[in-house]
Amino acid sequence: MNGTIAAVSRSAGHDFSKPNRQSVRLLAGLGVEGDAHLGVTVQHRSRVAQDPTQPNLRQVHLIHAELHDELRLAGHPVAAGELGENITTRGLDLLDLPRGARLHLGEEAVVEVTGLRNPCLQIEAFQEGLLKRVAGRDEAGNVVRRAGIMGVVLAGGEVRPGDTVRVELPDGPPLPLERV
């Protein structure tokens, strides 16, 4: 199971959208160098307010470019980085990955999938009606989150658009992704 990196993004501020870059450097155990969410402990403002000592399971945010394509067709023009992701992939169904899957990005970097991004009201503020497109309920009433996945950096390295993403599945039964 392979894909490619379509874009990489980072922002030093707690901005909703992140500008695209020519490359980003992932730092083991921390996240994306120069990004506001870099750190061993949680950096998302709402989570810091709850408990600043929580481990940062949201060091890297990934979204598949196919979601952007789908949103554009539905009347929501969204480009890579605009939903706050650090890495935009293509050719890989990120939402289908189990927790613990390892994403080998480029030549050196490895990110372990920790769970689903929880879409928030900032998405609705970005574009009216967008939240309903990335979060909803299935026929059984379960919440379905489609705004990407989160991970932690196991091995650092430089990551660029065009780099390969190789998936390494964990041993044992697959663990479903949950909100982190």
PDB file of N, CA and C in Angstrom, residues 3-79:
ATOM      1  N   GLY A   3       1.406   5.525  -1.497  1.00  0.00           N
ATOM      2  CA  GLY A   3       0.848   6.760  -2.013  1.00  0.00           C
ATOM      3  C   GLY A   3       1.981   7.742  -2.205  1.00  0.00           C
ATOM      4  N   THR A   4       1.627   8.984  -2.464  1.00  0.00           N
ATOM      5  CA  THR A   4       2.634  10.027  -2.613  1.00  0.00           C
ATOM      6  C   THR A   4       2.238  11.238  -1.777  1.00  0.00           C
ATOM      7  N   ILE A   5       3.208  12.066  -1.516  1.00  0.00           N
ATOM      8  CA  ILE A   5       2.958  13.313  -0.810  1.00  0.00           C
ATOM      9  C   ILE A   5       2.645  14.378  -1.850  1.00  0.00           C
ATOM     10  N   ALA A   6       1.475  14.986  -1.728  1.00  0.00           N
ATOM     11  CA  ALA A   6       1.046  16.024  -2.668  1.00  0.00           C
ATOM     12  C   ALA A   6       1.512  17.406  -2.214  1.00  0.00           C
ATOM     13  N   ALA A   7       1.555  17.633  -0.910  1.00  0.00           N
ATOM     14  CA  ALA A   7       1.965  18.934  -0.374  1.00  0.00           C
ATOM     15  C   ALA A   7       2.395  18.768   1.072  1.00  0.00           C
ATOM     16  N   VAL A   8       3.229  19.712   1.532  1.00  0.00           N
ATOM     17  CA  VAL A   8       3.623  19.776   2.938  1.00  0.00           C
ATOM     18  C   VAL A   8       3.407  21.207   3.410  1.00  0.00           C
ATOM     19  N   SER A   9       2.971  21.350   4.667  1.00  0.00           N
ATOM     20  CA  SER A   9       2.594  22.671   5.176  1.00  0.00           C
ATOM     21  C   SER A   9       2.966  22.789   6.650  1.00  0.00           C
ATOM     22  N   ARG A  10       3.223  24.017   7.079  1.00  0.00           N
ATOM     23  CA  ARG A  10       3.461  24.280   8.499  1.00  0.00           C
ATOM     24  C   ARG A  10       3.200  25.744   8.774  1.00  0.00           C
ATOM     25  N   SER A  11       2.910  26.030  10.044  1.00  0.00           N
ATOM     26  CA  SER A  11       2.710  27.407  10.482  1.00  0.00           C
ATOM     27  C   SER A  11       3.200  27.527  11.916  1.00  0.00           C
ATOM     28  N   ALA A  12       3.984  28.557  12.185  1.00  0.00           N
ATOM     29  CA  ALA A  12       4.492  28.786  13.536  1.00  0.00           C
ATOM     30  C   ALA A  12       3.395  29.306  14.465  1.00  0.00           C
ATOM     31  N   GLY A  13       2.327  29.859  13.889  1.00  0.00           N
ATOM     32  CA  GLY A  13       1.226  30.370  14.699  1.00  0.00           C
ATOM     33  C   GLY A  13       0.096  29.367  14.766  1.00  0.00           C
ATOM     34  N   HIS A  14      -0.803  29.576  15.699  1.00  0.00           N
ATOM     35  CA  HIS A  14      -1.967  28.702  15.820  1.00  0.00           C
ATOM     36  C   HIS A  14      -3.036  29.155  14.833  1.00  0.00           C
ATOM     37  N   ASP A  15      -2.660  29.177  13.559  1.00  0.00           N
ATOM     38  CA  ASP A  15      -3.563  29.562  12.483  1.00  0.00           C
ATOM     39  C   ASP A  15      -4.329  28.336  12.026  1.00  0.00           C
ATOM     40  N   PHE A  16      -5.530  28.549  11.509  1.00  0.00           N
ATOM     41  CA  PHE A  16      -6.305  27.405  11.021  1.00  0.00           C
ATOM     42  C   PHE A  16      -5.641  26.802   9.790  1.00  0.00           C
ATOM     43  N   SER A  17      -5.317  27.629   8.797  1.00  0.00           N
ATOM     44  CA  SER A  17      -4.666  27.145   7.576  1.00  0.00           C
ATOM     45  C   SER A  17      -3.155  27.269   7.722  1.00  0.00           C
ATOM     46  N   LYS A  18      -2.453  26.386   7.009  1.00  0.00           N
ATOM     47  CA  LYS A  18      -0.992  26.377   7.058  1.00  0.00           C
ATOM     48  C   LYS A  18      -0.455  26.564   5.640  1.00  0.00           C
ATOM     49  N   PRO A  19       0.487  27.490   5.434  1.00  0.00           N
ATOM     50  CA  PRO A  19       1.049  27.693   4.095  1.00  0.00           C
ATOM     51  C   PRO A  19       1.846  26.472   3.636  1.00  0.00           C
ATOM     52  N   ASN A  20       1.747  26.189   2.343  1.00  0.00           N
ATOM     53  CA  ASN A  20       2.538  25.111   1.741  1.00  0.00           C
ATOM     54  C   ASN A  20       4.011  25.507   1.729  1.00  0.00           C
ATOM     55  N   ARG A  21       4.854  24.509   1.848  1.00  0.00           N
ATOM     56  CA  ARG A  21       6.311  24.708   1.858  1.00  0.00           C
ATOM     57  C   ARG A  21       6.944  23.782   0.827  1.00  0.00           C
ATOM     58  N   GLN A  22       8.187  24.058   0.480  1.00  0.00           N
ATOM     59  CA  GLN A  22       8.922  23.165  -0.415  1.00  0.00           C
ATOM     60  C   GLN A  22       9.293  21.879   0.290  1.00  0.00           C
ATOM     61  N   SER A  23       9.459  21.963   1.610  1.00  0.00           N
ATOM     62  CA  SER A  23       9.751  20.782   2.413  1.00  0.00           C
ATOM     63  C   SER A  23       9.445  21.115   3.873  1.00  0.00           C
ATOM     64  N   VAL A  24       9.285  20.069   4.670  1.00  0.00           N
ATOM     65  CA  VAL A  24       9.189  20.217   6.126  1.00  0.00           C
ATOM     66  C   VAL A  24      10.105  19.163   6.739  1.00  0.00           C
ATOM     67  N   ARG A  25      10.609  19.475   7.918  1.00  0.00           N
ATOM     68  CA  ARG A  25      11.444  18.515   8.644  1.00  0.00           C
ATOM     69  C   ARG A  25      10.641  17.987   9.818  1.00  0.00           C
ATOM     70  N   LEU A  26      10.529  16.651   9.880  1.00  0.00           N
ATOM     71  CA  LEU A  26       9.884  15.998  11.006  1.00  0.00           C
ATOM     72  C   LEU A  26      10.946  15.672  12.042  1.00  0.00           C
ATOM     73  N   LEU A  27      10.622  15.937  13.295  1.00  0.00           N
ATOM     74  CA  LEU A  27      11.542  15.687  14.398  1.00  0.00           C
ATOM     75  C   LEU A  27      10.964  14.586  15.282  1.00  0.00           C
ATOM     76  N   ALA A  28      11.738  13.535  15.508  1.00  0.00           N
ATOM     77  CA  ALA A  28      11.276  12.379  16.279  1.00  0.00           C
ATOM     78  C   ALA A  28      10.774  12.806  17.648  1.00  0.00           C
ATOM     79  N   GLY A  29       9.568  12.334  17.988  1.00  0.00           N
ATOM     80  CA  GLY A  29       8.973  12.593  19.282  1.00  0.00           C
ATOM     81  C   GLY A  29       8.411  13.986  19.471  1.00  0.00           C
ATOM     82  N   LEU A  30       8.504  14.834  18.428  1.00  0.00           N
ATOM     83  CA  LEU A  30       8.082  16.231  18.566  1.00  0.00           C
ATOM     84  C   LEU A  30       7.047  16.668  17.535  1.00  0.00           C
ATOM     85  N   GLY A  31       7.288  16.376  16.261  1.00  0.00           N
ATOM     86  CA  GLY A  31       6.379  16.818  15.208  1.00  0.00           C
ATOM     87  C   GLY A  31       7.108  17.538  14.096  1.00  0.00           C
ATOM     88  N   VAL A  32       6.445  18.555  13.548  1.00  0.00           N
ATOM     89  CA  VAL A  32       6.969  19.295  12.394  1.00  0.00           C
ATOM     90  C   VAL A  32       7.743  20.512  12.901  1.00  0.00           C
ATOM     91  N   GLU A  33       9.030  20.548  12.562  1.00  0.00           N
ATOM     92  CA  GLU A  33       9.877  21.665  12.972  1.00  0.00           C
ATOM     93  C   GLU A  33       9.263  22.985  12.495  1.00  0.00           C
ATOM     94  N   GLY A  34       9.170  23.956  13.420  1.00  0.00           N
ATOM     95  CA  GLY A  34       8.643  25.265  13.073  1.00  0.00           C
ATOM     96  C   GLY A  34       7.125  25.357  13.084  1.00  0.00           C
ATOM     97  N   ASP A  35       6.430  24.280  13.438  1.00  0.00           N
ATOM     98  CA  ASP A  35       4.972  24.287  13.481  1.00  0.00           C
ATOM     99  C   ASP A  35       4.504  24.533  14.916  1.00  0.00           C
ATOM    100  N   ALA A  36       3.381  25.213  15.046  1.00  0.00           N
ATOM    101  CA  ALA A  36       2.838  25.548  16.368  1.00  0.00           C
ATOM    102  C   ALA A  36       2.485  24.316  17.196  1.00  0.00           C
ATOM    103  N   HIS A  37       2.269  23.182  16.559  1.00  0.00           N
ATOM    104  CA  HIS A  37       1.859  21.978  17.283  1.00  0.00           C
ATOM    105  C   HIS A  37       3.034  21.067  17.638  1.00  0.00           C
ATOM    106  N   LEU A  38       4.254  21.558  17.465  1.00  0.00           N
ATOM    107  CA  LEU A  38       5.460  20.815  17.806  1.00  0.00           C
ATOM    108  C   LEU A  38       5.568  20.671  19.322  1.00  0.00           C
ATOM    109  N   GLY A  39       5.821  19.457  19.786  1.00  0.00           N
ATOM    110  CA  GLY A  39       6.054  19.279  21.215  1.00  0.00           C
ATOM    111  C   GLY A  39       5.749  17.884  21.700  1.00  0.00           C
ATOM    112  N   VAL A  40       6.343  17.532  22.818  1.00  0.00           N
ATOM    113  CA  VAL A  40       6.129  16.241  23.460  1.00  0.00           C
ATOM    114  C   VAL A  40       4.746  16.200  24.084  1.00  0.00           C
ATOM    115  N   THR A  41       4.326  17.334  24.674  1.00  0.00           N
ATOM    116  CA  THR A  41       2.992  17.414  25.268  1.00  0.00           C
ATOM    117  C   THR A  41       2.063  18.154  24.320  1.00  0.00           C
ATOM    118  N   VAL A  42       0.783  17.983  24.528  1.00  0.00           N
ATOM    119  CA  VAL A  42      -0.251  18.530  23.656  1.00  0.00           C
ATOM    120  C   VAL A  42      -0.075  20.037  23.452  1.00  0.00           C
ATOM    121  N   GLN A  43      -0.280  20.486  22.214  1.00  0.00           N
ATOM    122  CA  GLN A  43      -0.111  21.891  21.861  1.00  0.00           C
ATOM    123  C   GLN A  43      -1.402  22.548  21.377  1.00  0.00           C
ATOM    124  N   HIS A  44      -2.426  21.761  21.088  1.00  0.00           N
ATOM    125  CA  HIS A  44      -3.697  22.327  20.640  1.00  0.00           C
ATOM    126  C   HIS A  44      -4.307  23.087  21.817  1.00  0.00           C
ATOM    127  N   ARG A  45      -4.683  24.334  21.584  1.00  0.00           N
ATOM    128  CA  ARG A  45      -5.105  25.233  22.667  1.00  0.00           C
ATOM    129  C   ARG A  45      -6.193  24.651  23.559  1.00  0.00           C
ATOM    130  N   SER A  46      -7.224  24.058  22.950  1.00  0.00           N
ATOM    131  CA  SER A  46      -8.325  23.533  23.762  1.00  0.00           C
ATOM    132  C   SER A  46      -7.855  22.393  24.656  1.00  0.00           C
ATOM    133  N   ARG A  47      -6.921  21.608  24.168  1.00  0.00           N
ATOM    134  CA  ARG A  47      -6.416  20.484  24.960  1.00  0.00           C
ATOM    135  C   ARG A  47      -5.434  20.942  26.031  1.00  0.00           C
ATOM    136  N   VAL A  48      -4.671  21.970  25.725  1.00  0.00           N
ATOM    137  CA  VAL A  48      -3.766  22.545  26.725  1.00  0.00           C
ATOM    138  C   VAL A  48      -4.587  23.088  27.888  1.00  0.00           C
ATOM    139  N   ALA A  49      -5.728  23.722  27.568  1.00  0.00           N
ATOM    140  CA  ALA A  49      -6.592  24.262  28.618  1.00  0.00           C
ATOM    141  C   ALA A  49      -7.142  23.163  29.516  1.00  0.00           C
ATOM    142  N   GLN A  50      -7.391  21.974  28.954  1.00  0.00           N
ATOM    143  CA  GLN A  50      -7.902  20.850  29.737  1.00  0.00           C
ATOM    144  C   GLN A  50      -6.814  20.243  30.617  1.00  0.00           C
ATOM    145  N   ASP A  51      -5.655  19.972  30.014  1.00  0.00           N
ATOM    146  CA  ASP A  51      -4.551  19.343  30.744  1.00  0.00           C
ATOM    147  C   ASP A  51      -3.274  19.480  29.912  1.00  0.00           C
ATOM    148  N   PRO A  52      -2.410  20.433  30.245  1.00  0.00           N
ATOM    149  CA  PRO A  52      -1.208  20.670  29.447  1.00  0.00           C
ATOM    150  C   PRO A  52      -0.159  19.562  29.534  1.00  0.00           C
ATOM    151  N   THR A  53      -0.365  18.576  30.408  1.00  0.00           N
ATOM    152  CA  THR A  53       0.612  17.497  30.549  1.00  0.00           C
ATOM    153  C   THR A  53       0.282  16.290  29.667  1.00  0.00           C
ATOM    154  N   GLN A  54      -0.837  16.341  28.940  1.00  0.00           N
ATOM    155  CA  GLN A  54      -1.216  15.213  28.070  1.00  0.00           C
ATOM    156  C   GLN A  54      -0.133  14.980  27.018  1.00  0.00           C
ATOM    157  N   PRO A  55       0.132  13.728  26.664  1.00  0.00           N
ATOM    158  CA  PRO A  55       1.080  13.485  25.572  1.00  0.00           C
ATOM    159  C   PRO A  55       0.510  14.016  24.255  1.00  0.00           C
ATOM    160  N   ASN A  56       1.379  14.494  23.400  1.00  0.00           N
ATOM    161  CA  ASN A  56       0.963  15.051  22.113  1.00  0.00           C
ATOM    162  C   ASN A  56       0.805  13.917  21.093  1.00  0.00           C
ATOM    163  N   LEU A  57      -0.409  13.438  20.958  1.00  0.00           N
ATOM    164  CA  LEU A  57      -0.712  12.396  19.971  1.00  0.00           C
ATOM    165  C   LEU A  57      -1.093  13.005  18.633  1.00  0.00           C
ATOM    166  N   ARG A  58      -0.996  14.342  18.525  1.00  0.00           N
ATOM    167  CA  ARG A  58      -1.397  15.094  17.339  1.00  0.00           C
ATOM    168  C   ARG A  58      -0.215  15.902  16.799  1.00  0.00           C
ATOM    169  N   GLN A  59       0.950  15.277  16.735  1.00  0.00           N
ATOM    170  CA  GLN A  59       2.150  15.975  16.274  1.00  0.00           C
ATOM    171  C   GLN A  59       2.101  16.297  14.786  1.00  0.00           C
ATOM    172  N   VAL A  60       1.489  15.409  14.011  1.00  0.00           N
ATOM    173  CA  VAL A  60       1.403  15.582  12.558  1.00  0.00           C
ATOM    174  C   VAL A  60      -0.031  15.314  12.132  1.00  0.00           C
ATOM    175  N   HIS A  61      -0.567  16.221  11.309  1.00  0.00           N
ATOM    176  CA  HIS A  61      -1.925  16.074  10.783  1.00  0.00           C
ATOM    177  C   HIS A  61      -1.809  15.772   9.291  1.00  0.00           C
ATOM    178  N   LEU A  62      -2.458  14.686   8.857  1.00  0.00           N
ATOM    179  CA  LEU A  62      -2.437  14.280   7.444  1.00  0.00           C
ATOM    180  C   LEU A  62      -3.858  14.239   6.892  1.00  0.00           C
ATOM    181  N   ILE A  63      -4.018  14.695   5.667  1.00  0.00           N
ATOM    182  CA  ILE A  63      -5.288  14.615   4.932  1.00  0.00           C
ATOM    183  C   ILE A  63      -4.981  14.079   3.543  1.00  0.00           C
ATOM    184  N   HIS A  64      -5.880  13.265   3.008  1.00  0.00           N
ATOM    185  CA  HIS A  64      -5.735  12.765   1.650  1.00  0.00           C
ATOM    186  C   HIS A  64      -6.307  13.795   0.670  1.00  0.00           C
ATOM    187  N   ALA A  65      -5.563  14.070  -0.398  1.00  0.00           N
ATOM    188  CA  ALA A  65      -5.954  15.079  -1.392  1.00  0.00           C
ATOM    189  C   ALA A  65      -7.292  14.738  -2.036  1.00  0.00           C
ATOM    190  N   GLU A  66      -7.662  13.479  -2.040  1.00  0.00           N
ATOM    191  CA  GLU A  66      -8.946  13.084  -2.614  1.00  0.00           C
ATOM    192  C   GLU A  66     -10.115  13.731  -1.867  1.00  0.00           C
ATOM    193  N   LEU A  67      -9.932  14.013  -0.560  1.00  0.00           N
ATOM    194  CA  LEU A  67     -10.964  14.732   0.188  1.00  0.00           C
ATOM    195  C   LEU A  67     -11.109  16.143  -0.364  1.00  0.00           C
ATOM    196  N   HIS A  68      -9.988  16.795  -0.630  1.00  0.00           N
ATOM    197  CA  HIS A  68     -10.046  18.138  -1.227  1.00  0.00           C
ATOM    198  C   HIS A  68     -10.778  18.090  -2.562  1.00  0.00           C
ATOM    199  N   ASP A  69     -10.486  17.085  -3.372  1.00  0.00           N
ATOM    200  CA  ASP A  69     -11.159  16.939  -4.675  1.00  0.00           C
ATOM    201  C   ASP A  69     -12.670  16.824  -4.482  1.00  0.00           C
ATOM    202  N   GLU A  70     -13.059  15.978  -3.546  1.00  0.00           N
ATOM    203  CA  GLU A  70     -14.479  15.757  -3.265  1.00  0.00           C
ATOM    204  C   GLU A  70     -15.152  17.036  -2.763  1.00  0.00           C
ATOM    205  N   LEU A  71     -14.478  17.760  -1.895  1.00  0.00           N
ATOM    206  CA  LEU A  71     -15.036  19.000  -1.359  1.00  0.00           C
ATOM    207  C   LEU A  71     -15.194  20.053  -2.452  1.00  0.00           C
ATOM    208  N   ARG A  72     -14.215  20.143  -3.354  1.00  0.00           N
ATOM    209  CA  ARG A  72     -14.322  21.090  -4.472  1.00  0.00           C
ATOM    210  C   ARG A  72     -15.536  20.776  -5.333  1.00  0.00           C
ATOM    211  N   LEU A  73     -15.760  19.496  -5.621  1.00  0.00           N
ATOM    212  CA  LEU A  73     -16.923  19.090  -6.419  1.00  0.00           C
ATOM    213  C   LEU A  73     -18.235  19.438  -5.723  1.00  0.00           C
ATOM    214  N   ALA A  74     -18.217  19.494  -4.399  1.00  0.00           N
ATOM    215  CA  ALA A  74     -19.416  19.824  -3.624  1.00  0.00           C
ATOM    216  C   ALA A  74     -19.556  21.337  -3.405  1.00  0.00           C
ATOM    217  N   GLY A  75     -18.678  22.117  -4.032  1.00  0.00           N
ATOM    218  CA  GLY A  75     -18.790  23.568  -3.931  1.00  0.00           C
ATOM    219  C   GLY A  75     -17.954  24.213  -2.848  1.00  0.00           C
ATOM    220  N   HIS A  76     -17.000  23.466  -2.301  1.00  0.00           N
ATOM    221  CA  HIS A  76     -16.119  23.998  -1.262  1.00  0.00           C
ATOM    222  C   HIS A  76     -14.674  23.977  -1.773  1.00  0.00           C
ATOM    223  N   PRO A  77     -14.225  25.070  -2.374  1.00  0.00           N
ATOM    224  CA  PRO A  77     -12.837  25.086  -2.868  1.00  0.00           C
ATOM    225  C   PRO A  77     -11.848  25.057  -1.704  1.00  0.00           C
ATOM    226  N   VAL A  78     -11.140  23.948  -1.571  1.00  0.00           N
ATOM    227  CA  VAL A  78     -10.177  23.757  -0.489  1.00  0.00           C
ATOM    228  C   VAL A  78      -8.868  23.279  -1.110  1.00  0.00           C
ATOM    229  N   ALA A  79      -7.793  23.918  -0.729  1.00  0.00           N
ATOM    230  CA  ALA A  79      -6.467  23.543  -1.224  1.00  0.00           C
ATOM    231  C   ALA A  79      -5.653  22.921  -0.096  1.00  0.00           C
TER     232      ALA A  79
END
